[in-house]
CSV table of C-alpha atoms in Angstrom, one decimal:
chain,number,residue,atom,x,y,z
A,24,ARG,CA,-28.7,-15.7,-34.0
A,25,PHE,CA,-25.7,-13.4,-33.8
A,26,LEU,CA,-27.8,-10.5,-32.4
A,27,GLU,CA,-29.5,-12.8,-30.0
A,28,ARG,CA,-26.2,-14.1,-28.7
A,29,MET,CA,-24.7,-10.6,-28.5
A,30,SER,CA,-27.7,-9.1,-26.8
A,31,LYS,CA,-27.2,-11.3,-23.7
A,32,ARG,CA,-25.2,-9.9,-20.8
A,33,PRO,CA,-21.6,-10.8,-21.6
A,34,HIS,CA,-21.1,-13.2,-18.7
A,35,GLU,CA,-24.2,-15.1,-19.8
A,36,ARG,CA,-22.9,-16.0,-23.2
A,37,GLU,CA,-21.8,-19.6,-23.9
A,38,ASP,CA,-18.7,-18.7,-25.9
A,39,VAL,CA,-17.0,-16.9,-23.0
A,40,SER,CA,-14.5,-18.7,-20.8
A,41,ALA,CA,-15.2,-19.2,-17.1
A,42,GLU,CA,-12.3,-16.9,-16.1
A,43,LYS,CA,-13.5,-14.2,-18.5
A,44,LYS,CA,-17.1,-14.6,-17.2
A,45,ARG,CA,-15.8,-14.1,-13.7
A,46,LYS,CA,-14.0,-10.9,-14.6
A,47,MET,CA,-17.0,-9.7,-16.5
A,48,GLU,CA,-19.4,-10.3,-13.6
A,49,SER,CA,-17.1,-8.4,-11.3
A,50,ALA,CA,-17.0,-5.5,-13.7
A,51,ALA,CA,-20.8,-5.5,-14.3
A,52,ASN,CA,-22.5,-2.3,-13.3
A,53,PRO,CA,-24.6,-3.0,-10.1
A,54,TYR,CA,-27.4,-0.9,-11.5
A,55,GLY,CA,-27.5,-2.6,-14.9
A,56,VAL,CA,-26.0,0.3,-16.9
A,57,LYS,CA,-24.4,-0.8,-20.1
A,58,PRO,CA,-22.0,1.0,-22.6
A,59,ILE,CA,-24.0,2.9,-25.2
A,60,GLY,CA,-22.7,0.7,-28.0
A,61,ASN,CA,-24.6,-2.3,-26.5
A,62,LYS,CA,-27.9,-0.9,-27.6
A,63,TYR,CA,-26.8,-1.4,-31.3
A,64,LEU,CA,-26.4,-5.1,-30.6
A,65,GLY,CA,-30.0,-6.0,-29.9
A,66,GLY,CA,-30.6,-3.4,-27.2
A,67,ASN,CA,-34.2,-2.5,-28.2
A,68,ASP,CA,-35.2,-1.7,-24.7
A,69,ASP,CA,-33.5,1.8,-24.5
A,70,CYS,CA,-35.6,3.8,-22.1
A,71,ARG,CA,-33.7,7.1,-22.2
A,72,GLU,CA,-36.3,9.2,-24.0
A,73,SER,CA,-39.3,7.8,-22.0
A,74,SER,CA,-37.4,8.0,-18.7
A,75,LEU,CA,-36.0,11.5,-19.2
A,76,GLY,CA,-38.6,13.3,-21.3
A,77,LEU,CA,-37.3,16.6,-22.6
A,78,LEU,CA,-34.2,16.2,-20.5
A,79,SER,CA,-33.2,13.4,-23.0
A,80,LEU,CA,-32.2,16.2,-25.4
A,81,MET,CA,-29.2,16.9,-23.1
A,82,ARG,CA,-26.1,14.7,-23.2
A,83,ASP,CA,-25.5,12.6,-20.0
A,84,GLU,CA,-22.4,14.7,-19.0
A,85,TRP,CA,-24.5,17.9,-19.3
A,86,LEU,CA,-27.1,16.4,-17.1
A,87,LEU,CA,-24.5,15.7,-14.4
A,88,GLU,CA,-22.8,19.0,-14.7
A,89,ALA,CA,-25.8,21.4,-15.4
A,90,VAL,CA,-28.5,19.7,-13.3
A,91,PHE,CA,-27.3,17.3,-10.7
A,92,GLU,CA,-24.2,19.1,-9.5
A,93,ASP,CA,-26.2,22.1,-8.5
A,94,LEU,CA,-28.8,20.2,-6.4
A,95,SER,CA,-28.8,19.6,-2.7
A,96,ALA,CA,-28.9,16.1,-1.3
A,97,GLU,CA,-32.6,16.4,-0.6
A,98,GLU,CA,-33.3,17.4,-4.2
A,99,ILE,CA,-31.2,14.6,-5.6
A,100,ILE,CA,-33.2,12.1,-3.5
A,101,VAL,CA,-36.5,13.5,-4.7
A,102,LEU,CA,-35.4,13.5,-8.3
A,103,SER,CA,-34.3,9.9,-8.0
A,104,SER,CA,-37.9,8.9,-7.5
A,105,VAL,CA,-39.0,10.3,-10.8
A,106,SER,CA,-37.7,7.6,-13.2
A,107,LYS,CA,-35.2,4.8,-13.3
A,108,TYR,CA,-32.8,6.8,-15.4
A,109,LEU,CA,-32.8,9.7,-12.9
A,110,TYR,CA,-32.5,7.1,-10.1
A,111,ILE,CA,-29.3,5.8,-11.7
A,112,PHE,CA,-27.9,9.3,-12.0
A,113,ALA,CA,-28.6,9.9,-8.3
A,114,GLN,CA,-26.5,6.9,-7.3
A,115,ASN,CA,-23.3,8.5,-8.9
A,116,ASP,CA,-20.9,8.5,-5.9
A,117,LEU,CA,-19.0,11.5,-7.2
A,118,LEU,CA,-22.1,13.6,-6.6
A,119,TRP,CA,-22.2,12.5,-3.0
A,120,LYS,CA,-18.5,13.0,-2.6
A,121,GLU,CA,-18.7,16.7,-3.7
A,122,LEU,CA,-21.8,17.2,-1.6
A,123,PHE,CA,-20.0,15.9,1.5
A,124,LEU,CA,-16.7,17.8,1.0
A,125,CYS,CA,-18.6,21.0,0.3
A,126,GLU,CA,-20.8,20.6,3.4
A,127,TYR,CA,-18.5,18.9,5.9
A,128,GLY,CA,-14.9,19.3,4.5
A,129,CYS,CA,-12.3,17.1,6.2
A,130,ASP,CA,-14.6,15.9,9.0
A,131,PHE,CA,-15.4,12.5,7.6
A,132,ASP,CA,-15.6,9.0,8.9
A,133,PHE,CA,-15.7,7.1,5.6
A,134,LYS,CA,-17.9,4.1,5.2
A,135,THR,CA,-18.4,2.0,2.1
A,136,SER,CA,-19.4,4.8,-0.2
A,137,TRP,CA,-19.7,8.6,-0.2
A,138,LYS,CA,-23.5,8.4,-0.3
A,139,GLU,CA,-23.5,6.2,2.8
A,140,THR,CA,-21.0,8.5,4.5
A,141,TYR,CA,-23.0,11.6,3.7
A,142,ILE,CA,-26.3,10.1,4.9
A,143,ARG,CA,-24.8,8.8,8.2
A,144,LYS,CA,-23.2,12.2,8.9
A,145,LYS,CA,-26.4,14.1,8.0
A,146,THR,CA,-28.8,11.9,9.9
A,147,GLY,CA,-26.6,10.7,12.8
A,148,ARG,CA,-27.3,7.1,11.9
A,149,THR,CA,-24.8,4.4,13.1
A,150,GLU,CA,-26.1,1.7,10.7
A,151,ALA,CA,-26.0,1.7,6.9
A,152,PRO,CA,-29.0,3.3,5.3
A,153,PRO,CA,-31.3,0.9,3.5
A,154,SER,CA,-30.7,0.2,-0.2
A,155,ALA,CA,-33.4,-0.2,-2.8
A,156,GLY,CA,-31.1,-2.6,-4.7
A,157,ILE,CA,-32.7,-1.6,-8.0
A,158,ARG,CA,-31.2,-3.1,-11.2
A,159,ALA,CA,-32.6,-1.3,-14.2
A,160,THR,CA,-32.8,-2.4,-17.8
A,161,GLY,CA,-32.6,-0.2,-20.9
A,162,ILE,CA,-29.9,2.1,-19.5
A,163,TYR,CA,-27.2,2.8,-22.0
A,164,SER,CA,-24.7,5.4,-21.0
A,165,ASP,CA,-20.9,5.6,-21.4
A,166,ILE,CA,-20.7,8.3,-18.7
A,167,LEU,CA,-22.5,6.3,-16.1
A,168,TYR,CA,-20.9,3.0,-17.1
A,169,ASN,CA,-17.3,4.3,-17.3
A,170,SER,CA,-17.7,6.0,-13.9
A,171,TYR,CA,-18.3,2.7,-12.2
A,172,TYR,CA,-15.9,0.6,-14.5
A,173,CYS,CA,-12.9,2.9,-14.0
A,174,SER,CA,-13.6,3.1,-10.2
A,175,THR,CA,-13.5,-0.7,-9.9
A,176,ILE,CA,-10.8,-1.7,-12.5
A,177,ASP,CA,-7.9,-3.6,-10.9
A,178,PRO,CA,-4.7,-1.6,-11.7
A,179,SER,CA,-2.6,-4.7,-11.1
A,180,ARG,CA,-3.5,-5.7,-14.7
A,181,TRP,CA,-0.8,-3.2,-15.8
A,182,ALA,CA,1.9,-4.6,-13.5
A,183,LYS,CA,3.5,-7.2,-15.7
A,184,ILE,CA,6.4,-5.3,-17.4
A,185,ASP,CA,9.4,-4.5,-15.3
A,186,ASN,CA,12.4,-3.2,-17.4
A,187,VAL,CA,14.1,-0.7,-15.0
A,188,GLN,CA,17.6,-1.3,-13.8
A,189,ARG,CA,17.7,-2.6,-10.2
A,190,ARG,CA,20.7,-2.4,-7.9
A,191,SER,CA,21.9,-3.4,-4.5
A,192,ASN,CA,25.2,-2.6,-2.7
A,193,LEU,CA,25.5,0.4,-4.9
A,194,SER,CA,28.2,2.9,-3.8
A,195,VAL,CA,27.7,6.6,-4.0
A,196,GLU,CA,30.4,6.9,-6.6
A,197,GLU,CA,28.8,4.2,-8.7
A,198,PHE,CA,25.4,5.9,-8.5
A,199,ILE,CA,26.8,9.2,-9.6
A,200,GLU,CA,28.9,7.8,-12.4
A,201,GLN,CA,26.4,5.2,-13.8
A,202,TYR,CA,23.0,6.9,-13.2
A,203,GLU,CA,22.9,10.4,-11.9
A,204,SER,CA,25.4,12.0,-14.2
A,205,LYS,CA,23.8,10.2,-17.2
A,206,GLY,CA,20.2,10.8,-16.2
A,207,ILE,CA,19.2,7.2,-16.0
A,208,PRO,CA,16.5,6.0,-13.6
A,209,VAL,CA,17.4,3.2,-11.2
A,210,VAL,CA,15.7,1.3,-8.4
A,211,ILE,CA,17.9,0.8,-5.3
A,212,GLU,CA,16.6,-2.2,-3.3
A,213,ASP,CA,18.6,-2.1,0.0
A,214,VAL,CA,18.2,1.3,1.6
A,215,VAL,CA,14.6,1.9,2.6
A,216,GLN,CA,14.7,-1.3,4.7
A,217,LYS,CA,17.1,0.5,7.0
A,218,TRP,CA,14.6,3.3,7.8
A,219,PRO,CA,13.0,2.9,11.2
A,220,ALA,CA,9.7,3.8,9.4
A,221,PHE,CA,10.0,0.7,7.3
A,222,GLN,CA,9.5,-1.5,10.3
A,223,LYS,CA,7.2,0.9,12.3
A,224,TRP,CA,4.8,2.5,9.9
A,225,THR,CA,2.0,0.0,9.9
A,226,ASP,CA,-1.5,1.4,9.7
A,227,GLU,CA,-2.0,0.7,13.4
A,228,TYR,CA,1.2,2.5,14.4
A,229,LEU,CA,0.5,5.5,12.2
A,230,LYS,CA,-3.1,5.8,13.6
A,231,GLU,CA,-2.0,5.4,17.2
A,232,LYS,CA,1.0,7.9,17.1
A,233,TYR,CA,-0.1,10.4,14.4
A,234,GLY,CA,-3.8,9.6,13.8
A,235,HIS,CA,-5.0,12.8,15.5
A,236,ILE,CA,-2.8,15.0,13.2
A,237,LYS,CA,-4.4,16.5,10.1
A,238,PHE,CA,-2.4,16.3,6.9
A,239,LYS,CA,-2.8,17.9,3.5
A,240,THR,CA,-4.5,16.2,0.6
A,241,ASP,CA,-4.8,17.0,-3.1
A,242,LYS,CA,-8.4,18.2,-2.6
A,243,GLN,CA,-7.1,21.2,-0.6
A,244,ILE,CA,-8.5,19.8,2.6
A,245,ASP,CA,-6.7,18.6,5.7
A,246,VAL,CA,-7.7,15.2,7.0
A,247,ALA,CA,-6.8,13.4,10.3
A,248,LEU,CA,-4.5,10.6,9.5
A,249,SER,CA,-6.6,8.0,11.3
A,250,ASN,CA,-9.7,9.0,9.2
A,251,TYR,CA,-7.7,9.0,6.0
A,252,ILE,CA,-6.2,5.5,6.6
A,253,GLN,CA,-9.7,4.2,7.1
A,254,TYR,CA,-10.8,5.9,3.9
A,255,SER,CA,-7.8,4.6,1.9
A,256,ASN,CA,-8.6,1.0,2.9
A,257,LEU,CA,-12.3,1.2,2.0
A,258,VAL,CA,-12.7,3.5,-0.9
A,259,VAL,CA,-13.4,2.4,-4.5
A,260,GLU,CA,-12.8,5.3,-6.8
A,261,GLU,CA,-11.2,6.2,-10.1
A,262,ARG,CA,-9.6,9.3,-8.6
A,263,PRO,CA,-9.4,9.0,-4.8
A,264,ILE,CA,-8.4,11.7,-2.4
A,265,TYR,CA,-4.6,11.5,-2.1
A,266,LEU,CA,-2.8,12.4,1.1
A,267,PHE,CA,0.1,14.5,-0.3
A,268,ASP,CA,1.7,16.7,2.4
A,269,ASN,CA,4.7,18.9,1.9
A,270,GLU,CA,4.5,20.1,5.5
A,271,PHE,CA,4.4,16.7,7.3
A,272,GLY,CA,7.8,17.5,8.9
A,273,GLU,CA,6.3,20.6,10.6
A,274,ARG,CA,3.0,18.9,11.5
A,275,ALA,CA,4.6,15.7,12.8
A,276,PRO,CA,8.3,16.5,13.5
A,277,GLU,CA,8.9,13.0,15.0
A,278,MET,CA,8.3,11.5,11.5
A,279,LEU,CA,11.6,13.1,10.4
A,280,ASP,CA,13.5,11.0,12.9
A,281,GLU,CA,12.0,7.8,11.4
A,282,TYR,CA,13.7,8.0,8.1
A,283,PHE,CA,16.9,9.5,6.6
A,284,VAL,CA,18.0,11.0,3.3
A,285,PRO,CA,19.8,8.2,1.4
A,286,PRO,CA,23.5,8.8,1.0
A,287,TYR,CA,23.2,9.2,-2.8
A,288,PHE,CA,21.2,12.4,-2.3
A,289,LYS,CA,23.0,14.2,0.5
A,290,GLN,CA,24.2,17.0,-1.8
A,291,ASP,CA,21.3,19.5,-2.2
A,292,PHE,CA,22.2,23.1,-3.2
A,293,PHE,CA,18.6,24.3,-2.5
A,294,GLU,CA,19.5,23.8,1.2
A,295,MET,CA,21.4,27.1,0.9
A,296,LEU,CA,18.1,28.9,0.6
A,297,ASP,CA,16.4,30.2,3.7
A,298,ASP,CA,13.0,29.7,2.2
A,299,ARG,CA,13.4,26.8,-0.3
A,300,PRO,CA,10.6,25.6,-2.6
A,301,SER,CA,8.6,22.6,-1.3
A,302,PHE,CA,10.9,19.6,-1.4
A,303,ARG,CA,9.6,16.7,0.7
A,304,TRP,CA,6.3,14.9,0.9
A,305,ILE,CA,4.6,12.0,2.7
A,306,LEU,CA,2.3,10.1,0.3
A,307,VAL,CA,-0.5,7.9,1.5
A,308,GLY,CA,-3.2,6.6,-0.8
A,309,PRO,CA,-5.5,3.8,-2.0
A,310,PRO,CA,-5.5,1.9,-5.3
A,311,ARG,CA,-5.8,4.1,-8.4
A,312,ALA,CA,-4.5,7.2,-6.6
A,313,GLY,CA,-1.3,8.7,-7.9
A,314,ALA,CA,0.1,11.3,-10.2
A,315,THR,CA,-0.6,11.9,-13.9
A,316,PHE,CA,2.4,12.6,-16.2
A,317,HIS,CA,4.6,15.5,-15.2
A,318,LYS,CA,8.2,16.7,-14.7
A,319,ASP,CA,9.3,17.6,-11.3
A,320,PRO,CA,9.4,21.3,-10.6
A,321,ASN,CA,12.4,23.5,-11.4
A,322,TRP,CA,14.2,20.7,-13.1
A,323,THR,CA,15.0,19.1,-9.8
A,324,SER,CA,15.8,15.4,-9.5
A,325,ALA,CA,13.9,13.3,-7.0
A,326,TRP,CA,13.8,10.1,-5.0
A,327,ASN,CA,10.9,8.1,-3.8
A,328,GLY,CA,11.0,5.4,-1.0
A,329,LEU,CA,8.1,3.0,-0.7
A,330,ILE,CA,7.3,1.8,2.8
A,331,ARG,CA,4.0,0.0,2.2
A,332,GLY,CA,2.1,-1.3,-0.9
A,333,HIS,CA,3.0,-1.3,-4.6
A,334,LYS,CA,3.2,1.5,-7.2
A,335,LYS,CA,3.3,1.2,-11.0
A,336,TRP,CA,5.7,3.7,-12.7
A,337,ILE,CA,5.8,4.8,-16.3
A,338,MET,CA,8.8,7.0,-17.4
A,339,TRP,CA,10.0,8.7,-20.6
A,340,PRO,CA,13.2,10.8,-21.2
A,341,PRO,CA,12.9,14.6,-21.1
A,342,ASP,CA,12.7,15.0,-24.9
A,343,VAL,CA,10.0,12.2,-25.4
A,344,PRO,CA,6.5,13.4,-24.3
A,345,PRO,CA,4.3,10.4,-23.4
A,346,LEU,CA,1.4,9.4,-25.5
A,347,GLY,CA,-1.7,11.4,-24.7
A,348,VAL,CA,0.4,14.2,-23.1
A,349,ILE,CA,0.5,17.6,-24.9
A,350,PRO,CA,3.1,20.0,-23.4
A,351,SER,CA,3.3,23.7,-24.3
A,352,ALA,CA,6.4,24.9,-26.1
A,353,ASP,CA,8.0,25.9,-22.8
A,354,GLU,CA,6.6,22.8,-21.0
A,355,LEU,CA,5.2,25.0,-18.2
A,356,GLU,CA,1.7,23.9,-19.1
A,357,VAL,CA,0.7,20.3,-19.8
A,358,THR,CA,-2.5,18.7,-21.1
A,359,VAL,CA,-2.9,15.2,-19.7
A,360,PRO,CA,-5.8,12.7,-19.2
A,361,ALA,CA,-7.7,13.5,-16.0
A,362,THR,CA,-6.6,10.2,-14.3
A,363,MET,CA,-4.0,7.5,-14.8
A,364,VAL,CA,-6.8,5.0,-15.1
A,365,GLN,CA,-8.0,6.9,-18.2
A,366,TRP,CA,-4.4,7.0,-19.6
A,367,PHE,CA,-3.9,3.3,-19.1
A,368,ASN,CA,-7.2,2.4,-20.7
A,369,ASP,CA,-6.6,4.7,-23.7
A,370,PHE,CA,-2.9,4.7,-24.3
A,371,TYR,CA,-1.0,2.0,-22.4
A,372,LYS,CA,-1.2,-0.7,-25.2
A,373,LYS,CA,-0.4,1.7,-28.0
A,374,LYS,CA,3.2,1.8,-29.4
A,375,HIS,CA,5.1,5.0,-28.8
A,376,PRO,CA,6.5,6.3,-32.2
A,377,VAL,CA,9.9,7.2,-30.6
A,378,GLN,CA,10.6,4.6,-27.9
A,379,ALA,CA,9.1,2.4,-25.3
A,380,PRO,CA,8.9,3.7,-21.7
A,381,ILE,CA,10.8,2.5,-18.7
A,382,GLU,CA,8.1,0.9,-16.6
A,383,PHE,CA,8.1,-1.1,-13.4
A,384,VAL,CA,6.4,-1.9,-10.1
A,385,GLN,CA,7.9,-0.4,-7.0
A,386,LYS,CA,7.7,-2.8,-4.2
A,387,PRO,CA,8.0,-2.2,-0.4
A,388,GLY,CA,11.6,-1.2,0.3
A,389,ASP,CA,12.3,0.0,-3.2
A,390,LEU,CA,14.0,3.4,-3.7
A,391,VAL,CA,13.3,5.0,-7.1
A,392,PHE,CA,15.7,7.7,-8.6
A,393,ILE,CA,13.9,10.1,-10.9
A,394,PRO,CA,16.4,12.0,-13.0
A,395,SER,CA,16.0,15.7,-13.7
A,396,GLY,CA,13.5,16.5,-16.5
A,397,TRP,CA,12.1,12.9,-16.9
A,398,TRP,CA,8.4,12.5,-17.6
A,399,HIS,CA,6.9,10.1,-15.1
A,400,SER,CA,3.6,9.0,-13.7
A,401,VAL,CA,2.6,6.7,-10.8
A,402,ILE,CA,-0.5,4.8,-10.0
A,403,ASN,CA,-1.1,2.9,-6.7
A,404,LEU,CA,-1.8,-0.8,-7.1
A,405,ASP,CA,-3.0,-1.1,-3.5
A,406,HIS,CA,-2.9,1.0,-0.2
A,407,THR,CA,0.5,2.6,-0.1
A,408,VAL,CA,2.7,4.8,2.2
A,409,ALA,CA,5.8,6.5,0.7
A,410,LEU,CA,8.2,9.4,1.2
A,411,THR,CA,9.7,11.5,-1.5
A,412,GLN,CA,12.1,14.4,-1.8
A,413,ASN,CA,13.4,16.7,-4.6
A,414,TYR,CA,16.9,18.0,-4.7
A,415,VAL,CA,19.6,19.8,-6.7
A,416,SER,CA,23.1,18.3,-7.1
A,417,LEU,CA,26.0,18.9,-9.4
A,418,ALA,CA,24.4,16.6,-11.9
A,419,ASN,CA,21.4,18.9,-12.5
A,420,LEU,CA,22.6,22.3,-11.1
A,421,LYS,CA,23.2,23.7,-14.6
A,422,LYS,CA,19.7,22.7,-15.8
A,423,VAL,CA,18.1,24.1,-12.6
A,424,HIS,CA,20.0,27.4,-12.8
A,425,ARG,CA,19.1,27.8,-16.5
A,426,PHE,CA,15.5,26.9,-16.1
A,427,LEU,CA,14.9,29.3,-13.2
A,428,LYS,CA,16.0,32.2,-15.4
A,429,THR,CA,13.3,31.4,-17.9
A,430,LYS,CA,10.4,31.6,-15.4
A,431,LYS,CA,8.1,34.6,-15.4
A,432,ASP,CA,8.7,35.1,-11.7
A,433,LEU,CA,12.5,35.5,-11.3
A,434,SER,CA,12.5,35.8,-7.5
A,435,LEU,CA,13.7,32.2,-7.0
A,436,SER,CA,16.4,32.6,-9.6
A,437,VAL,CA,17.6,35.8,-7.9
A,438,ARG,CA,17.6,34.2,-4.4
A,439,PHE,CA,19.3,31.0,-5.7
A,440,THR,CA,22.0,32.9,-7.6
A,441,GLU,CA,22.7,35.1,-4.6
A,442,ALA,CA,23.0,31.9,-2.4
A,443,LEU,CA,25.5,30.5,-4.8
A,444,ARG,CA,27.4,33.7,-4.9
A,445,GLN,CA,27.7,33.8,-1.1
A,446,ASN,CA,28.4,30.1,-0.5
A,447,LYS,CA,29.8,28.7,-3.8
A,448,PRO,CA,31.3,31.7,-5.7
A,449,GLU,CA,33.6,29.6,-7.8
A,450,LEU,CA,30.8,27.3,-8.8
A,451,LEU,CA,28.6,30.2,-9.8
A,452,ALA,CA,31.4,31.7,-11.9
A,453,GLN,CA,31.7,28.4,-13.7
A,454,LEU,CA,27.9,28.2,-14.3
A,455,LEU,CA,27.8,31.7,-15.7
A,456,GLU,CA,30.7,31.1,-17.9
A,457,GLU,CA,29.2,27.9,-19.3
A,458,THR,CA,25.9,29.6,-20.0
A,459,ASN,CA,27.7,32.6,-21.6
A,460,ASP,CA,26.3,34.8,-18.9
A,461,LEU,CA,29.5,35.8,-17.1
A,462,GLU,CA,29.4,39.5,-18.1
A,463,GLY,CA,26.8,41.2,-15.9
A,464,GLY,CA,24.8,38.0,-15.2
A,465,TRP,CA,24.0,38.8,-11.6
A,466,GLU,CA,24.0,42.6,-12.2
A,467,ASN,CA,21.4,42.2,-15.0
A,468,LEU,CA,19.1,40.5,-12.6
A,469,VAL,CA,19.2,43.1,-9.8
A,470,ASP,CA,20.3,46.4,-11.4
A,471,ASP,CA,18.0,48.9,-13.2
A,472,GLU,CA,19.5,50.3,-16.4
A,473,ASP,CA,18.2,53.8,-15.4
A,474,GLY,CA,20.0,53.7,-12.1
A,475,ASP,CA,16.9,53.5,-9.9
A,476,ASP,CA,18.3,52.0,-6.7
A,477,ASP,CA,14.8,51.4,-5.4
A,478,TRP,CA,14.0,48.8,-8.0
A,479,CYS,CA,14.6,45.1,-7.4
A,480,LEU,CA,13.1,41.7,-8.0
A,481,GLY,CA,11.5,40.9,-4.7
A,482,LEU,CA,14.6,41.2,-2.6
């Protein structure tokens, strides 16, 4: 009786509440794919071997990587008619996403799926292609099931905890004393609302004024903003394309007039550099887009102002690597789960052996301060628009200066030290003294012991 009950589709069982049934039905795979463990609970209809033949000797991930990813669209369609297992493989939208991006790049008018988008583009159709609507039985595959499940999971399920400090009417002096100098994250709730962008930057406004301009994405392709906003409001993916542009001020200069750097972050020593590292980004993206765990580059601090939508943040102090994150000894290389959905599924409910994280939901109008060196990750809960900048102030100058000298490429260290020498000589002397580097610190970076005047580090 137990096996008979468990063999039913979960939302058909009598012992499951109505609310849980509703959630199960919404998460059910539209093609009938079930997790592989289900076949051990009465799943005697497994058709993998009969449906794949000798290909059944290959694991599902190998089939996707070694077979399907090398096929053309026409070949995938032909192969999908061979058996129901291959038909399910051919519906994997990630295959069609890569096909489209390889063939057409940024020129997309996204519809409800990448497969539909590709077919419409390829054939010139204006209507959606017909769907077979096949729901198979006997398909047990973690790869195929998780691909759909992680793409449709509602990230708001992780939005309950909010333990960050929130402040309003915070003076610059209070911010420096209570948060920046101590390296404590804080959400400031009454600054972003004063940006012109907070009132103006609706989807309609952005499409009308900047829609024709192409912006960078994390897929190394440039996309017209109007096309991207349409994509962001329609796509259902585990790892969506994220508009993440560090040159938006050059591509759309008028955007710079629609926000201002909050007064807490006016001091920025990297401004002394003629060619400073990337420091400001516009961020636009759909649910589940975001950033896996990382520390901001060069030990800079950062701020993030949210104009539209909601973001879930997870943060740990510099000396407490998050669960599931494996940094190298110098922290220049970090192994992390491929997506934040994977991290939340695998690690979010586990207790950290050292301390619990700071976590919260950033709401429209919230300004987040990310202290230098803090581990942090962000996942969008819905369609979001945000601005962020990295900076160097007195609070983290020593850390930045020390870190730059440990990098394999010392050119930025040399240029920054020279900028300090020319503009802030007393501050540089204090830095070198505090790091026991006063004697020959600058000279050791630019002088050759053998007296070869032609040698330098990229100057």
